[in-house]
Coordinates of C-alpha atoms and ligand atoms in Angstrom, one line a residue:
M1 CA 0.9 -0.1 -26.3
R2 CA -0.5 -3.4 -25.7
I3 CA -0.2 -5.8 -23.2
D4 CA -2.6 -9.3 -23.2
I5 CA -2.8 -11.0 -20.5
I6 CA -3.3 -14.5 -19.8
S7 CA -5.4 -15.7 -16.3
V8 CA -6.7 -18.1 -14.8
V9 CA -8.7 -16.1 -12.8
P10 CA -9.2 -12.9 -14.7
E11 CA -11.6 -11.5 -11.9
L12 CA -8.7 -10.6 -10.1
L13 CA -7.5 -8.1 -12.5
E14 CA -10.6 -6.4 -13.5
S15 CA -10.5 -3.6 -10.9
P16 CA -6.9 -2.8 -11.0
L17 CA -7.3 -2.6 -14.7
G18 CA -10.4 -0.4 -14.2
H19 CA -9.8 2.8 -12.3
S20 CA -7.5 5.5 -11.8
I21 CA -5.2 6.0 -14.0
M22 CA -4.7 2.1 -15.5
K23 CA -8.1 3.4 -16.9
R24 CA -7.3 7.4 -17.9
A25 CA -4.5 5.4 -20.1
Q26 CA -6.5 3.3 -21.4
N27 CA -9.4 5.6 -22.8
K28 CA -6.9 8.6 -24.1
G29 CA -5.8 4.9 -25.9
L30 CA -2.4 5.3 -25.0
L31 CA -2.5 1.8 -23.3
E32 CA -4.3 -1.7 -24.8
V33 CA -4.7 -4.3 -21.6
Q34 CA -7.3 -7.4 -22.9
V35 CA -7.0 -10.2 -20.4
H36 CA -7.7 -14.0 -21.7
H37 CA -9.1 -16.2 -20.0
L38 CA -6.9 -20.0 -20.7
R39 CA -10.0 -21.9 -19.9
K40 CA -10.6 -20.7 -23.7
W41 CA -7.5 -23.3 -24.2
A42 CA -8.5 -26.0 -22.3
V43 CA -7.8 -29.2 -23.0
N44 CA -11.3 -30.5 -22.7
E45 CA -14.5 -29.7 -22.7
Y46 CA -14.4 -29.8 -18.1
G47 CA -12.1 -26.4 -18.7
Q48 CA -9.0 -28.2 -17.3
V49 CA -6.0 -26.5 -17.7
D50 CA -3.1 -28.4 -15.4
D51 CA -2.6 -31.5 -14.2
Y52 CA -0.6 -33.8 -11.7
Q53 CA 3.3 -33.4 -12.1
Y54 CA 5.4 -35.9 -13.4
G55 CA 7.9 -36.7 -10.5
G56 CA 4.8 -37.0 -8.0
G57 CA 4.6 -34.4 -4.9
A58 CA 1.9 -31.8 -4.5
G59 CA 0.0 -28.9 -6.7
M60 CA -0.9 -29.2 -10.0
V61 CA 1.1 -28.0 -13.3
M62 CA 0.1 -25.2 -15.8
M63 CA -0.1 -27.6 -19.1
C64 CA 1.8 -26.9 -21.9
E65 CA -1.1 -27.0 -24.6
P66 CA -3.5 -24.5 -23.1
L67 CA -0.3 -22.0 -22.8
A68 CA 0.7 -22.5 -26.3
K69 CA -2.2 -21.9 -28.0
A70 CA -3.0 -19.5 -26.4
I71 CA 0.0 -17.4 -27.0
D72 CA 0.1 -18.8 -30.6
E73 CA -3.0 -17.1 -31.4
L74 CA -2.2 -14.4 -29.8
S75 CA 0.4 -14.0 -32.4
L76 CA -1.2 -14.0 -35.4
D77 CA -2.8 -10.9 -34.5
R78 CA 0.9 -8.9 -33.8
K79 CA 4.2 -9.4 -32.7
Y80 CA 5.1 -9.7 -29.3
D81 CA 8.4 -7.9 -27.8
A82 CA 8.4 -9.7 -25.0
V83 CA 6.1 -12.9 -23.2
I84 CA 6.4 -12.3 -19.9
Y85 CA 6.0 -15.3 -17.0
M86 CA 5.0 -13.9 -13.5
T87 CA 6.6 -16.1 -11.4
P88 CA 8.4 -15.8 -7.8
D89 CA 11.9 -17.5 -9.1
G90 CA 11.8 -14.1 -11.8
E91 CA 14.0 -11.7 -12.1
R92 CA 13.7 -8.7 -9.7
F93 CA 10.8 -6.3 -10.9
E94 CA 12.6 -2.8 -10.6
Q95 CA 11.9 0.6 -11.8
R96 CA 14.9 -0.1 -14.4
T97 CA 12.4 -2.8 -15.3
A98 CA 9.0 -0.6 -15.1
N99 CA 11.8 2.3 -18.0
R100 CA 12.8 -0.7 -19.9
L101 CA 9.0 -2.4 -20.5
S102 CA 7.6 0.9 -21.4
L103 CA 9.8 1.6 -24.3
L104 CA 8.3 -1.9 -25.8
E105 CA 5.4 -1.7 -27.9
N106 CA 3.3 -5.6 -27.0
L107 CA 4.0 -7.7 -24.3
V108 CA 2.2 -11.1 -23.1
I109 CA 2.5 -11.0 -19.8
I110 CA 1.8 -15.0 -18.2
C111 CA -0.3 -15.0 -14.8
G112 CA 0.7 -18.7 -13.3
H113 CA -1.3 -20.5 -10.7
Y114 CA -0.5 -24.4 -8.3
K115 CA 2.9 -24.7 -8.4
G116 CA 3.3 -22.5 -12.2
I117 CA 3.9 -23.8 -15.7
D118 CA 5.6 -26.7 -17.1
Q119 CA 9.1 -25.8 -18.0
R120 CA 8.4 -26.6 -21.6
I121 CA 6.4 -23.2 -22.1
R122 CA 8.9 -20.4 -20.4
D123 CA 11.7 -22.7 -23.0
E124 CA 10.2 -22.1 -25.7
Y125 CA 7.9 -19.0 -25.4
V126 CA 9.1 -16.2 -22.7
T127 CA 11.4 -14.2 -22.7
M128 CA 11.4 -12.8 -19.2
E129 CA 10.7 -14.3 -15.7
I130 CA 9.7 -11.4 -13.5
S131 CA 9.1 -11.7 -9.5
I132 CA 8.1 -8.5 -7.8
G133 CA 9.3 -9.7 -4.7
D134 CA 10.7 -12.2 -2.1
Y135 CA 7.8 -14.0 -0.7
V136 CA 5.3 -16.1 -2.2
L137 CA 1.1 -14.7 -3.3
S138 CA -1.5 -17.5 -4.5
G139 CA -1.1 -16.1 -8.4
G140 CA 0.9 -14.6 -11.5
E141 CA -2.0 -11.8 -11.1
L142 CA -2.1 -9.4 -8.5
A143 CA 1.7 -9.1 -9.7
A144 CA 0.6 -8.9 -13.7
A145 CA -1.6 -5.7 -11.6
V146 CA 1.1 -4.1 -10.3
V147 CA 4.1 -4.6 -13.7
T148 CA 1.2 -3.4 -15.9
D149 CA 0.5 0.2 -13.3
A150 CA 4.0 1.2 -12.8
V151 CA 4.9 0.6 -17.2
A152 CA 1.6 2.1 -17.5
R153 CA 2.7 5.4 -15.6
L154 CA 5.4 6.4 -17.5
L155 CA 4.1 6.0 -21.4
P156 CA 4.3 9.7 -22.7
G157 CA 0.4 11.6 -21.5
V158 CA -0.7 9.2 -19.2
L159 CA -0.2 11.0 -16.3
N160 CA 0.1 15.1 -16.8
D161 CA 2.1 16.9 -14.6
E162 CA 0.2 16.4 -11.1
T163 CA 1.5 13.3 -10.8
S164 CA 4.8 13.8 -13.1
A165 CA 6.3 10.5 -12.9
L166 CA 9.7 12.6 -13.0
T167 CA 9.6 13.3 -9.4
D168 CA 8.6 9.6 -8.5
S169 CA 10.6 8.2 -5.6
F170 CA 13.3 5.9 -7.4
Q171 CA 13.1 7.7 -10.8
D172 CA 16.3 9.5 -9.7
D173 CA 17.3 7.0 -7.4
L174 CA 16.2 8.5 -4.2
L175 CA 13.2 8.4 -2.0
A176 CA 10.4 11.4 -2.6
P177 CA 10.5 14.1 -0.5
P178 CA 7.9 14.8 2.3
V179 CA 4.9 16.8 1.0
Y180 CA 2.2 18.7 2.7
T181 CA -1.6 20.1 1.8
R182 CA -4.0 22.2 3.6
P183 CA -4.2 23.4 6.6
A184 CA -0.8 24.9 7.0
D185 CA -1.5 24.5 11.2
F186 CA -3.2 21.0 11.8
R187 CA -3.0 20.6 15.4
G188 CA 0.4 21.9 16.3
R189 CA 2.3 20.8 13.3
K190 CA 2.9 23.0 11.0
V191 CA 4.0 23.0 6.8
P192 CA 8.0 23.6 7.0
E193 CA 8.2 27.4 6.3
I194 CA 10.2 27.6 3.5
L195 CA 7.4 25.2 1.7
L196 CA 5.4 28.6 2.1
S197 CA 7.8 31.5 0.7
G198 CA 7.3 31.0 -2.6
D199 CA 11.4 30.8 -3.7
L200 CA 10.8 28.2 -6.6
R201 CA 14.9 27.2 -5.5
K202 CA 14.6 27.3 -2.1
V203 CA 11.9 24.9 -2.3
E204 CA 13.8 22.7 -5.3
E205 CA 16.9 22.7 -2.5
W206 CA 14.8 22.2 0.4
R207 CA 13.2 18.8 -1.1
F208 CA 16.1 17.8 -2.6
E209 CA 17.4 18.0 0.4
Q210 CA 15.2 16.2 2.3
A211 CA 14.8 13.2 -0.5
L212 CA 18.5 12.8 -0.2
Q213 CA 18.0 13.0 3.9
R214 CA 15.1 9.8 4.0
T215 CA 16.7 7.6 1.5
R216 CA 19.9 7.7 3.7
E217 CA 18.1 6.6 6.8
R218 CA 15.9 4.5 5.1
R219 CA 17.4 2.8 2.6
P220 CA 20.8 3.4 2.6
D221 CA 21.1 0.9 -0.4
I222 CA 19.6 3.0 -2.5
L223 CA 22.7 5.5 -2.1
G224 CA 25.3 2.0 -1.8
E225 CA 26.8 3.7 1.4
Ligands
6GU301 CL1 4.9 -12.7 -9.9 N1 3.8 -14.0 -8.6 C1 3.8 -14.8 -7.4 N2 3.0 -16.1 -7.6 N3 4.4 -15.0 -6.1 C2 4.7 -13.8 -6.7 C3 5.5 -13.1 -7.9 C4 4.8 -13.4 -8.4 N4 6.2 -12.3 -7.1 C5 6.4 -12.1 -5.8 N5 5.5 -13.5 -5.5

């Protein structure tokens, strides 16, 4: 999968994309992420990419021209399956959204800043608008990193057995069960006996029960209760 991210603060994406699973996905050639500085397509030598909004009011708006040029130029090299705009008024990002995106080949992600991007870019280019939750971030970069991470770990071959996505919270509409590692006794708090039993069928049953119980307690909405 190839993801092109357009940003006015590309530095914000360096660390999240450069470590751990996302680094491994890229090193394995399963994911290619390219971050593009929007200033490259600025309207003048001062690097201007935003302007005052028509109708007045505080806050700048990201201009049409730089974004249009950026997307047009990127589109010369490949055909994009989706042009995504990260915005708090977008569709809420869920595991099912990540699952859906992970099946696509080429994505553009536009990170908004200031008051957002000119509506005409949304009308002309954007095919999908994503929000990662009901709160406001200073820009779309951290949200784009969240989406990229959630999608990358679903690409076949990115995770190994130890990190398998199949047992993630939400993947089967349940939260994940509690997990334990050594020591078996930590300050008198003991690991549940069943996990030491070696009976895999019992362990699986226990984990499912725990997952169900945890979901009931914490997120009854997921179960439709
Ligand atoms: Cl995608 N962008 C911004 N700026 N804030 C957000 C968001 C996105 N999702 C939730 N809050």
